[in-house]
JSON list of C-alpha atoms in Angstrom, two decimals:
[
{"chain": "A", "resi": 3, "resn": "UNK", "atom": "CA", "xyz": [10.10, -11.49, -16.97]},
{"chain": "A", "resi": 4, "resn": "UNK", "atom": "CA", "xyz": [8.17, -8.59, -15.79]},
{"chain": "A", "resi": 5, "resn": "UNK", "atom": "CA", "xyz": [8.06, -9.93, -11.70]},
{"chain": "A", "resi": 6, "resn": "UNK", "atom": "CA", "xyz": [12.18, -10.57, -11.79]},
{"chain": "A", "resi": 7, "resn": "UNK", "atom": "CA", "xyz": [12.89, -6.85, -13.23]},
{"chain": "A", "resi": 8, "resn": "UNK", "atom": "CA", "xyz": [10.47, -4.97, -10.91]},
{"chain": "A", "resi": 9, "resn": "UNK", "atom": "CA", "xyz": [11.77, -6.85, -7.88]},
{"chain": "A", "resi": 10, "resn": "UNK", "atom": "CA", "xyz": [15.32, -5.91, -8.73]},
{"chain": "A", "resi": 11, "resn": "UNK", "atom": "CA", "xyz": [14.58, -2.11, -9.41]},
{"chain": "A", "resi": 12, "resn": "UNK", "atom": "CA", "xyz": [12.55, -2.39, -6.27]},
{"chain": "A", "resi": 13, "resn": "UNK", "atom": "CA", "xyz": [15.55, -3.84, -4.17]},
{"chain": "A", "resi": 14, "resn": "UNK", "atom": "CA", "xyz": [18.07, -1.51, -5.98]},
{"chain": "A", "resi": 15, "resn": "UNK", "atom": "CA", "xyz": [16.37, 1.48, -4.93]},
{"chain": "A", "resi": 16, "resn": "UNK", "atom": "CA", "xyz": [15.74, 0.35, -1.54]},
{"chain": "A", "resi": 17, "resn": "UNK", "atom": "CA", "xyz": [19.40, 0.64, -0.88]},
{"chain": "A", "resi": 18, "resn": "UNK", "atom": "CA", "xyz": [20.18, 4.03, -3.41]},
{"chain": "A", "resi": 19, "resn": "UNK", "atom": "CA", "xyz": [21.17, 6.58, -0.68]},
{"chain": "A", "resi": 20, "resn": "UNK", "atom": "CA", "xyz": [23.70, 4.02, 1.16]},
{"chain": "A", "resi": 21, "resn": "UNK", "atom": "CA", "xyz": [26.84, 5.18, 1.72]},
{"chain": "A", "resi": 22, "resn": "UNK", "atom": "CA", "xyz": [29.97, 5.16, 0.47]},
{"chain": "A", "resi": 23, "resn": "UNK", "atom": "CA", "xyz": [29.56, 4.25, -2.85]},
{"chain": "A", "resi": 24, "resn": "UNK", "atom": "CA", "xyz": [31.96, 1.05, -2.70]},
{"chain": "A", "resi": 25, "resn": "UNK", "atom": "CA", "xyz": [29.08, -0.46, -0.07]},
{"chain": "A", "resi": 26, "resn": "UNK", "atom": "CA", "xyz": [26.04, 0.06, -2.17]},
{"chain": "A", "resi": 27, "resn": "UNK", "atom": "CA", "xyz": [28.33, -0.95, -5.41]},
{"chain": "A", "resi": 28, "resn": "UNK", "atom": "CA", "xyz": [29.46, -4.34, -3.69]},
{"chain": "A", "resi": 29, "resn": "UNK", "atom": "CA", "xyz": [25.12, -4.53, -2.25]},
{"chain": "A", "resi": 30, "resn": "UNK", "atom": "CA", "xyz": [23.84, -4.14, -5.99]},
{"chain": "A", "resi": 31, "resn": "UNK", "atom": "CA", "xyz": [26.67, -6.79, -7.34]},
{"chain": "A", "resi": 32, "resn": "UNK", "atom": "CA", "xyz": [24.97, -9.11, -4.40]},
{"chain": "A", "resi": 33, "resn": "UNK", "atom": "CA", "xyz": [21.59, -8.45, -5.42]},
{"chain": "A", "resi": 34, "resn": "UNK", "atom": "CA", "xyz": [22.37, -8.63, -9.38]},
{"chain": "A", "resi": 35, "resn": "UNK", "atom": "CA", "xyz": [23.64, -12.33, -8.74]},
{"chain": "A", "resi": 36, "resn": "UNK", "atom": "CA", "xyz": [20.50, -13.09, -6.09]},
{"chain": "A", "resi": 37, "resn": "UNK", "atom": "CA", "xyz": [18.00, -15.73, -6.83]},
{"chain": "A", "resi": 38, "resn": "UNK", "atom": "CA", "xyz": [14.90, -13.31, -6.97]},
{"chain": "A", "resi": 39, "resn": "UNK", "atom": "CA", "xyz": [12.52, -15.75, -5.87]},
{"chain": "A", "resi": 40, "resn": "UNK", "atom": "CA", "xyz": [11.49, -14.79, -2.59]},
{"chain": "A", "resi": 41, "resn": "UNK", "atom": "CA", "xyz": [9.83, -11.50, -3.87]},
{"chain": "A", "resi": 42, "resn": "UNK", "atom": "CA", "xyz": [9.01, -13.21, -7.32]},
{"chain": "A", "resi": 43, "resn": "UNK", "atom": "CA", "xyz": [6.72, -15.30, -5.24]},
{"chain": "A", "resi": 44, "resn": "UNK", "atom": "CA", "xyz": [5.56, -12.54, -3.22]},
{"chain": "A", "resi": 45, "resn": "UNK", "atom": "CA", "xyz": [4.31, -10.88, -6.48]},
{"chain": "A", "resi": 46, "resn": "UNK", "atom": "CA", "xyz": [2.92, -14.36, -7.56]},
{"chain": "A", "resi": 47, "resn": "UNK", "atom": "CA", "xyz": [1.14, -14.21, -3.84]},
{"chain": "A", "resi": 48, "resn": "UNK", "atom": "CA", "xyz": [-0.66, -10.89, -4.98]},
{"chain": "A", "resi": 49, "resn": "UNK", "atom": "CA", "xyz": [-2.17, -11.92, -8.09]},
{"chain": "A", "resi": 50, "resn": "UNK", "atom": "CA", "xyz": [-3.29, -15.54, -6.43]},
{"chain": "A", "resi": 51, "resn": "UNK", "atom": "CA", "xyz": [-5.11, -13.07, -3.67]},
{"chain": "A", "resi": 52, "resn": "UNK", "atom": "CA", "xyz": [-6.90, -11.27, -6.25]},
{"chain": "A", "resi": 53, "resn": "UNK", "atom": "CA", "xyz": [-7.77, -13.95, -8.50]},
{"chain": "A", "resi": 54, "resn": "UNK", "atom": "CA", "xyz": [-5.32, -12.51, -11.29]},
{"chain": "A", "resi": 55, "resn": "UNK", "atom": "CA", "xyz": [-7.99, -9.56, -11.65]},
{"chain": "A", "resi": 56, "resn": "UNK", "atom": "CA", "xyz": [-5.24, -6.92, -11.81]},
{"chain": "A", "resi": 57, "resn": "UNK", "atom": "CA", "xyz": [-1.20, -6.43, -12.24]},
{"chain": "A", "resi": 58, "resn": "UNK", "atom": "CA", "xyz": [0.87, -7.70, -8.72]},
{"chain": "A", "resi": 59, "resn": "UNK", "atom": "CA", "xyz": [3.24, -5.87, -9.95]},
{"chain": "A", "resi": 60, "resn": "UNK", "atom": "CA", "xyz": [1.62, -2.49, -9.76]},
{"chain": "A", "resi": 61, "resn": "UNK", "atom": "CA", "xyz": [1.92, -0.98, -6.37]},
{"chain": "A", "resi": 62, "resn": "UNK", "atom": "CA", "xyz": [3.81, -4.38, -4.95]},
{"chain": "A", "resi": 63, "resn": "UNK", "atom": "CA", "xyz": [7.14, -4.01, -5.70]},
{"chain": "A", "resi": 64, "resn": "UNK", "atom": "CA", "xyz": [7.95, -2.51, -2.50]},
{"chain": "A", "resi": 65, "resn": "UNK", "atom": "CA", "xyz": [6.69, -5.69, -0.55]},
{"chain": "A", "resi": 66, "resn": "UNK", "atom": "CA", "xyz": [8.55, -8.02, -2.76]},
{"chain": "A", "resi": 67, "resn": "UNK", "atom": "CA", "xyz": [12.07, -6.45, -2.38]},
{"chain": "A", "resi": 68, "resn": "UNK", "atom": "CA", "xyz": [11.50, -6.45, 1.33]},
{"chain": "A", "resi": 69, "resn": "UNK", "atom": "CA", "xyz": [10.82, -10.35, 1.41]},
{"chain": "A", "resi": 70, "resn": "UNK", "atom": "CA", "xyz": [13.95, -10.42, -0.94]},
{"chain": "A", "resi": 71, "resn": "UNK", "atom": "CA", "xyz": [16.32, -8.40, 0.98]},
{"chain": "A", "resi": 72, "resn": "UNK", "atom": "CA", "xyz": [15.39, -10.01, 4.35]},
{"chain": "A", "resi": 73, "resn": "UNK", "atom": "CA", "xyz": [16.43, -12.89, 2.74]},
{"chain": "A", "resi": 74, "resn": "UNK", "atom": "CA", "xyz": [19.55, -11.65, 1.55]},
{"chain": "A", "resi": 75, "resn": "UNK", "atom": "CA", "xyz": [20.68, -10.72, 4.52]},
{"chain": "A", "resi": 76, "resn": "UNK", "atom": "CA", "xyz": [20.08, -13.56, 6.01]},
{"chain": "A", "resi": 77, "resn": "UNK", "atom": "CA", "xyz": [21.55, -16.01, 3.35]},
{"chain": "A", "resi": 78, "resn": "UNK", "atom": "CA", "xyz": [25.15, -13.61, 3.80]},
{"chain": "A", "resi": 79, "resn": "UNK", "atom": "CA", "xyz": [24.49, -13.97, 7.66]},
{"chain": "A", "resi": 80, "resn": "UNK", "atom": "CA", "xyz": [24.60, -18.14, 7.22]},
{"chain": "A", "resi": 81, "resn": "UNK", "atom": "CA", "xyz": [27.08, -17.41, 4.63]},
{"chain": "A", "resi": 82, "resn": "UNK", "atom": "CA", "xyz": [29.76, -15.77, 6.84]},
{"chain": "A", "resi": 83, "resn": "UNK", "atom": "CA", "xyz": [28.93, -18.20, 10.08]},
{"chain": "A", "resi": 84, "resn": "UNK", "atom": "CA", "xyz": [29.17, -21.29, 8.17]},
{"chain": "A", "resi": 85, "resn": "UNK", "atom": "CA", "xyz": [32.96, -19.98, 5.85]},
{"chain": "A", "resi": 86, "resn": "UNK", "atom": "CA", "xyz": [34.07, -17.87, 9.10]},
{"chain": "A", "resi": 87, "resn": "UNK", "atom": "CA", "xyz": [36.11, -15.41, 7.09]},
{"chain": "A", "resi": 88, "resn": "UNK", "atom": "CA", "xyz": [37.67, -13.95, 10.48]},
{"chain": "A", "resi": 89, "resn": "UNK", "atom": "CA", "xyz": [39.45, -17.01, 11.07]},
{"chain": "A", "resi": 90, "resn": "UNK", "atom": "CA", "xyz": [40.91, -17.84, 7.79]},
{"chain": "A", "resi": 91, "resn": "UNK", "atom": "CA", "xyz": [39.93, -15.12, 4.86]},
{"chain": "A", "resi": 92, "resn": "UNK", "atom": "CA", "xyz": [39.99, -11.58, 4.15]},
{"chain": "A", "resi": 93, "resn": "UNK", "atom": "CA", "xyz": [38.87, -10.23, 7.53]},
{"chain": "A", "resi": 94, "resn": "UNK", "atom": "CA", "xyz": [38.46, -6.07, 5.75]},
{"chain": "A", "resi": 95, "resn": "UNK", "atom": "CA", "xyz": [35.91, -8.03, 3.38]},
{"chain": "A", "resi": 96, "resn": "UNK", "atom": "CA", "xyz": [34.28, -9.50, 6.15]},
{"chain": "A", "resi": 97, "resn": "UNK", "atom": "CA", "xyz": [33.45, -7.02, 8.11]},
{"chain": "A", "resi": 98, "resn": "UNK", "atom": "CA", "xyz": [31.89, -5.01, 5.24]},
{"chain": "A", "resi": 99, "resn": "UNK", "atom": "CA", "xyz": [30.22, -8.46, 4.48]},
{"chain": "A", "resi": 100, "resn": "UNK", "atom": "CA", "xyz": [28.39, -8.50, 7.99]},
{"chain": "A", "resi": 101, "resn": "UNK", "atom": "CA", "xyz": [27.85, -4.53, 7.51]},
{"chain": "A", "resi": 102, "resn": "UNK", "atom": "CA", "xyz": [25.89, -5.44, 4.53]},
{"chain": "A", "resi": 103, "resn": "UNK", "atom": "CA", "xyz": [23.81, -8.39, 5.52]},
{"chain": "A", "resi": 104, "resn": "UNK", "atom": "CA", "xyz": [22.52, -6.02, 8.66]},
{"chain": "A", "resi": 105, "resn": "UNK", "atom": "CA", "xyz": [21.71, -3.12, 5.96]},
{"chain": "A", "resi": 106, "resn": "UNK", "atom": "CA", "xyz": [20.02, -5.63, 3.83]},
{"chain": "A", "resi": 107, "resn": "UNK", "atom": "CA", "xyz": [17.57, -7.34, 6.78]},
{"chain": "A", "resi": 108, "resn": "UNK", "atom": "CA", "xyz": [17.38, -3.49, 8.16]},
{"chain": "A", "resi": 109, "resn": "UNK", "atom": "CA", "xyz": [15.65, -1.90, 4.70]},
{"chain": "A", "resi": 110, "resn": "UNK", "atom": "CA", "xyz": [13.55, -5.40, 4.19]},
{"chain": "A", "resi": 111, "resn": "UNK", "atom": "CA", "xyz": [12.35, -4.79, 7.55]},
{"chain": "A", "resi": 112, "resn": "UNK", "atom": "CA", "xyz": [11.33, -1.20, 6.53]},
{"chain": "A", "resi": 113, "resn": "UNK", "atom": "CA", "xyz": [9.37, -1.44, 3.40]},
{"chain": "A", "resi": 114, "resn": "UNK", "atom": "CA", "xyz": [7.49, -4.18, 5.56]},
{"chain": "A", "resi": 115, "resn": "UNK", "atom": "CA", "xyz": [7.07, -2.10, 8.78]},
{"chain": "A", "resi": 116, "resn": "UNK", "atom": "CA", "xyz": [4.12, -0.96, 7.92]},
{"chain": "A", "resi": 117, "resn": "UNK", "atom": "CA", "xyz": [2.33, -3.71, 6.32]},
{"chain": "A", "resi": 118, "resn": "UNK", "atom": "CA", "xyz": [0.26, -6.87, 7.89]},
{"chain": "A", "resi": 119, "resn": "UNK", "atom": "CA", "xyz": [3.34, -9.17, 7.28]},
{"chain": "A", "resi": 120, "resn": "UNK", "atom": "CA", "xyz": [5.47, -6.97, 9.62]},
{"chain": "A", "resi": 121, "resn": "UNK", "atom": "CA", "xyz": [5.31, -9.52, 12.46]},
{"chain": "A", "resi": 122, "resn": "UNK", "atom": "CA", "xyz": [5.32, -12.55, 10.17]},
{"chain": "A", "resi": 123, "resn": "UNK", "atom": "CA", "xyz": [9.27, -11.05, 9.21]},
{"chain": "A", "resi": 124, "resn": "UNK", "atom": "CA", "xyz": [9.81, -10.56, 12.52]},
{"chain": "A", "resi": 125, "resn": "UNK", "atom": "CA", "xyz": [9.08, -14.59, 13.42]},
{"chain": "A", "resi": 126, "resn": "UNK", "atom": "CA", "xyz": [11.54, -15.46, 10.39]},
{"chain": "A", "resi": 127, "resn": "UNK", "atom": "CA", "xyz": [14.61, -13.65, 11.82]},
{"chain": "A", "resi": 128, "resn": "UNK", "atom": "CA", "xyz": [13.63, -14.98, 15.32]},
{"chain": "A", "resi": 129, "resn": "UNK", "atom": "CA", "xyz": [13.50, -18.68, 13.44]},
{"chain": "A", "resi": 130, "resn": "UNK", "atom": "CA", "xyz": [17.04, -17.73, 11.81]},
{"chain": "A", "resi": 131, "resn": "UNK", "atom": "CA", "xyz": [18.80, -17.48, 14.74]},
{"chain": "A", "resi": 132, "resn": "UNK", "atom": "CA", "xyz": [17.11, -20.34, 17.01]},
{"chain": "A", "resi": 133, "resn": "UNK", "atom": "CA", "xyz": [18.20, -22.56, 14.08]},
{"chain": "A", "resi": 134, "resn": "UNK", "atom": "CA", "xyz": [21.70, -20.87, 13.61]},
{"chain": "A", "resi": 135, "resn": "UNK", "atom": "CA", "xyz": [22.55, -21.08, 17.44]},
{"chain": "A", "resi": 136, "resn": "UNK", "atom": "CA", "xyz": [20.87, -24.66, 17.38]},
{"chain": "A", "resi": 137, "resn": "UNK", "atom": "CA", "xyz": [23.12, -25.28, 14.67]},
{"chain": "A", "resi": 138, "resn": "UNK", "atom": "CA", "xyz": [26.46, -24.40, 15.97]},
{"chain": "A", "resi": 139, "resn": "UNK", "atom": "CA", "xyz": [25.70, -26.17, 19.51]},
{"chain": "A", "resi": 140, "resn": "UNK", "atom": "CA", "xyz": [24.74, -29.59, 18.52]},
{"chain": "A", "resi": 141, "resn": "UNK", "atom": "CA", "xyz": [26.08, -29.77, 14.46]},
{"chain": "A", "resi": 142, "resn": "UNK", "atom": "CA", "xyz": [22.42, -30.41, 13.28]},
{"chain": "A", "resi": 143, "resn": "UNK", "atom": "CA", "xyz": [22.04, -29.18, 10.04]},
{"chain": "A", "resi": 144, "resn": "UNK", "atom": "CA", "xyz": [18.96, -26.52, 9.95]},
{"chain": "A", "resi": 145, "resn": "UNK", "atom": "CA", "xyz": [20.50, -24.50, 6.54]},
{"chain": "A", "resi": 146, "resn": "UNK", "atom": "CA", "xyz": [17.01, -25.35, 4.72]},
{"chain": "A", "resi": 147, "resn": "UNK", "atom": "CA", "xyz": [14.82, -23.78, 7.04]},
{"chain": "A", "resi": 148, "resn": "UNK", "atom": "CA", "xyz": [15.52, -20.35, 5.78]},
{"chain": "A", "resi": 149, "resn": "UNK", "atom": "CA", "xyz": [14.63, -21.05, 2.34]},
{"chain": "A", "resi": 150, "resn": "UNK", "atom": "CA", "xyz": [11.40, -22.23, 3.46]},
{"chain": "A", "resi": 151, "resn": "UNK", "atom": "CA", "xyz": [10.53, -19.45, 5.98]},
{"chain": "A", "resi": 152, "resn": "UNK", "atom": "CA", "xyz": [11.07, -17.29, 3.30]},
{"chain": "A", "resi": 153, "resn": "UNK", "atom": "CA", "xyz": [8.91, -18.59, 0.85]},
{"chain": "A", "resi": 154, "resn": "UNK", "atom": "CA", "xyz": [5.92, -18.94, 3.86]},
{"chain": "A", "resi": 155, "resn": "UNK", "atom": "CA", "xyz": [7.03, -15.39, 4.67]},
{"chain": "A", "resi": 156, "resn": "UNK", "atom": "CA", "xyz": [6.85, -13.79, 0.45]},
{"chain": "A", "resi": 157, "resn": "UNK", "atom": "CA", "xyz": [3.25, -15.73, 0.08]},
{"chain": "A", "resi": 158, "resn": "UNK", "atom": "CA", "xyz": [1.75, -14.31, 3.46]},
{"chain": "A", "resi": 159, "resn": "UNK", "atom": "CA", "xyz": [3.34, -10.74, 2.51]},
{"chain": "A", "resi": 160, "resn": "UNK", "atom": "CA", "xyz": [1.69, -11.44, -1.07]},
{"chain": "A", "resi": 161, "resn": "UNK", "atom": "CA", "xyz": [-1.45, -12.56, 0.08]},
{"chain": "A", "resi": 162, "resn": "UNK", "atom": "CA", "xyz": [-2.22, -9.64, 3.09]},
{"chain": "A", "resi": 163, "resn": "UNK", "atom": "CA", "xyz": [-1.11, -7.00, 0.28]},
{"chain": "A", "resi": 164, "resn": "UNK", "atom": "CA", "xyz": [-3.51, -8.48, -2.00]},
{"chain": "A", "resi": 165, "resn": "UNK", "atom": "CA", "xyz": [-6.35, -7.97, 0.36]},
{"chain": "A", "resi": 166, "resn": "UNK", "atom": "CA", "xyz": [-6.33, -11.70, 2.05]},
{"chain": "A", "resi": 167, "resn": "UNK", "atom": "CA", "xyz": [-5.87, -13.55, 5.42]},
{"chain": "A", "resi": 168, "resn": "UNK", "atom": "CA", "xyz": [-3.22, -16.58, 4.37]},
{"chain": "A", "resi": 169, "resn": "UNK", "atom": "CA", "xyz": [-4.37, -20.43, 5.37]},
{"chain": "A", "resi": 170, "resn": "UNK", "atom": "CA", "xyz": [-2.90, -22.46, 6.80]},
{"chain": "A", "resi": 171, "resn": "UNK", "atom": "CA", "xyz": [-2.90, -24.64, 3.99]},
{"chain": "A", "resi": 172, "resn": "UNK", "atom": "CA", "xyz": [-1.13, -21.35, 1.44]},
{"chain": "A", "resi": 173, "resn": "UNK", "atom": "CA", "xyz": [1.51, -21.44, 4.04]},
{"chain": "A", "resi": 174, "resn": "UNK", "atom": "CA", "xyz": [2.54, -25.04, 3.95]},
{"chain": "A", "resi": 175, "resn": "UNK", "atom": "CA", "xyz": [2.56, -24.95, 0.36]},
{"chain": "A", "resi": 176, "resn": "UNK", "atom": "CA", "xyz": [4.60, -22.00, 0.17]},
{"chain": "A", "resi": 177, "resn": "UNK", "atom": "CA", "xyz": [6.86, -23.70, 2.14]},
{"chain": "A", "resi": 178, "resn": "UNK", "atom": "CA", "xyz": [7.16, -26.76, 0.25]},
{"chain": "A", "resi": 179, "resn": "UNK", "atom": "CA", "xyz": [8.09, -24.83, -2.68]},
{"chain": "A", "resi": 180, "resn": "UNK", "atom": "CA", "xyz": [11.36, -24.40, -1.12]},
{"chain": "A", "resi": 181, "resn": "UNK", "atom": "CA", "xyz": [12.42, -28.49, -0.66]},
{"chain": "A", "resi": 182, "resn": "UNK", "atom": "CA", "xyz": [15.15, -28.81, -2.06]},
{"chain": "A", "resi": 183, "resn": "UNK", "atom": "CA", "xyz": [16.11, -24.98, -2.26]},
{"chain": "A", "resi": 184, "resn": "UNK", "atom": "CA", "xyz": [14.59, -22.29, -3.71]},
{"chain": "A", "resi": 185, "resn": "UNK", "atom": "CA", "xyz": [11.96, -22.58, -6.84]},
{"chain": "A", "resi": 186, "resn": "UNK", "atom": "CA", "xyz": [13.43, -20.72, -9.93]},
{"chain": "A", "resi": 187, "resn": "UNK", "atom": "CA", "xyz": [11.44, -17.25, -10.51]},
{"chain": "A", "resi": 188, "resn": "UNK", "atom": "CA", "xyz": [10.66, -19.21, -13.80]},
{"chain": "A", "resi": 189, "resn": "UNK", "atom": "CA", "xyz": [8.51, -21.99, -12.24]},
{"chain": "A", "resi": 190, "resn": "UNK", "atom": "CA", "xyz": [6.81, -19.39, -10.04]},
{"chain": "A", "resi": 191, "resn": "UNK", "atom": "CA", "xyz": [5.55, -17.52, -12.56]},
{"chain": "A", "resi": 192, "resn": "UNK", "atom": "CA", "xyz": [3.93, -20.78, -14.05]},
{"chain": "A", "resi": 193, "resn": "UNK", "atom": "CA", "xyz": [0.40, -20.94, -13.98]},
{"chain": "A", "resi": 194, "resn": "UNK", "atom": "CA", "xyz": [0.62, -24.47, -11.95]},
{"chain": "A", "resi": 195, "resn": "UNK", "atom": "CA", "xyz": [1.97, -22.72, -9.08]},
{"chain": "A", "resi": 196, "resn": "UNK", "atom": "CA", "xyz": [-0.57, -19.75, -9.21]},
{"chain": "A", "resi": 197, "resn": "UNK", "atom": "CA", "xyz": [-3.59, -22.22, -9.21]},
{"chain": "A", "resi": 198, "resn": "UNK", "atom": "CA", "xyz": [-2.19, -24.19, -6.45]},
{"chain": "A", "resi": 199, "resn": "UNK", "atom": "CA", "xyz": [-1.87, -20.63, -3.61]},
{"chain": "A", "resi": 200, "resn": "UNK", "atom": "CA", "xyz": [-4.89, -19.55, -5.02]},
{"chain": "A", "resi": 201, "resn": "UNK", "atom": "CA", "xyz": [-6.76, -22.93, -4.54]},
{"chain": "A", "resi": 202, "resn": "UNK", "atom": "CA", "xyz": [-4.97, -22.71, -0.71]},
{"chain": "A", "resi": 203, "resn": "UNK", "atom": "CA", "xyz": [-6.80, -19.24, -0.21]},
{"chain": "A", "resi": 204, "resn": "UNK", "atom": "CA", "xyz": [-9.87, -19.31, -1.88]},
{"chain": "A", "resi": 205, "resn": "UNK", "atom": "CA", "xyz": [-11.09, -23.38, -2.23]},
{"chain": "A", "resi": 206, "resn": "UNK", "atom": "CA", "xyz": [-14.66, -22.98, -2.55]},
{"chain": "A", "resi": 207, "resn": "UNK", "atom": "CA", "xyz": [-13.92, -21.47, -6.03]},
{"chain": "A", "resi": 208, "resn": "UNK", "atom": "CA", "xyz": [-11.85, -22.81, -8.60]},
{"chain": "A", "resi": 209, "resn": "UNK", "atom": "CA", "xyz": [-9.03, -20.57, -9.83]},
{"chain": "A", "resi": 210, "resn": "UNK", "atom": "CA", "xyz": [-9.58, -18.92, -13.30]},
{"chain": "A", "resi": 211, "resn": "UNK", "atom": "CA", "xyz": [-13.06, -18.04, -12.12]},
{"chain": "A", "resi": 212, "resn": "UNK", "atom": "CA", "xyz": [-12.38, -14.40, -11.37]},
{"chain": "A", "resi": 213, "resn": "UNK", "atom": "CA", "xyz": [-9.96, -13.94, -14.62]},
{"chain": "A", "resi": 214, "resn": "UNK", "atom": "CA", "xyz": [-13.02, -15.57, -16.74]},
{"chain": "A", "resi": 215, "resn": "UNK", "atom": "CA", "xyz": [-15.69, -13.41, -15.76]},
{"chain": "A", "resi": 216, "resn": "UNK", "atom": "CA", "xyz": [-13.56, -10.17, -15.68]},
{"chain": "A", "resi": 217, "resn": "UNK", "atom": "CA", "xyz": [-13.09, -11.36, -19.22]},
{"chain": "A", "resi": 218, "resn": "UNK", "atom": "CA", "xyz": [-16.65, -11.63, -20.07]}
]
């Protein structure tokens, strides 16, 4: 699948030049086990913005692996509040753990600095840790949020690279994608989910338009 492999070269090379070579070995095991939907669907986001009329991969990558390794980060942040491995665990692990979840959100944050979805990442994190402290004071479980401000957050990245303002409508469906969890990369790169963000962005014409005439 041509989306998974160019968001994992995209998020491998993100993080080439960290240091020592144990961190950025135990950072590309984490990312070779990831779930690379978040910047799967930021790809799919691209080619729903242009109507499938050229490659989201070409040019993209970049802004997928930052969706992906925001969420990363993130998901190893939850990880190690929720497990505690201070308390009971490998405490030398953990610290590299929480070293590694910062790198990850830090480098997502960069290849989107300079984009239109720079503040959008910026309201996710914020989200993160209102639910996490929200969490830990009154026991209400707020875990699925992240999945689904990701997925809002990868389809408004998507969209703005691809030359489009997201709806309102893109974004709640986006979201959605995530009940449950996240989608698998497979289902994203469906055609039923395509037609559906690309119906959210541009209703007044029916999706396959653009593809049909570039093909005539």
């Amino acid at each position: 699948m041509e989306e998974v492999a160019a968001v994992r070269q995209a998020s491998l090379a993100a993080v080439e030049d960290v240091e020592p070579e144990r961190l950025r070995e135990r950072i590309a095991t984490r990312l070779d086990d990831a779930s690379l939907a978040p910047g799967v669907l930021t790809l799919v986001s691209v080619s729903a913005a242009r109507e499938r009329a050229a490659d989201p991969v070409d040019g993209h990558a970049d802004h997928a692996a930052g969706v992906q390794l925001i969420y990363e980060g993130l998901r190893l942040t939850r990880q190690l509040a929720h497990d505690d491995p201070w308390a009971v665990g490998d405490r030398d692990a953990a610290d590299l753990d929480i070293l590694i979840a910062d790198i990850l959100v830090s480098r997502g944050f960069y290849l989107l600095a300079r984009t239109e979805a720079a503040e959008a990442a910026v309201e996710v994190v914020r989200a993160f840790g209102h639910d996490q402290t929200v969490q830990q004071t009154t026991g209400e479980s707020l875990d699925a949020n992240l999945e689904a401000d990701i997925c809002e957050l990868a389809a408004v990245t998507g969209v703005a690279a691809g030359g489009s303002a997201p709806t309102a409508s893109l974004r709640e469906y986006a979201a959605a994608l995530a009940d449950g969890g996240l989608p698998t990369s497979a289902r994203l790169v469906g055609d039923d989910v395509v037609d559906a963000l690309t119906t959210r962005l541009h209703p007044d014409q029916p999706p396959g338009d653009a593809e049909a005439a570039a093909d005539h």
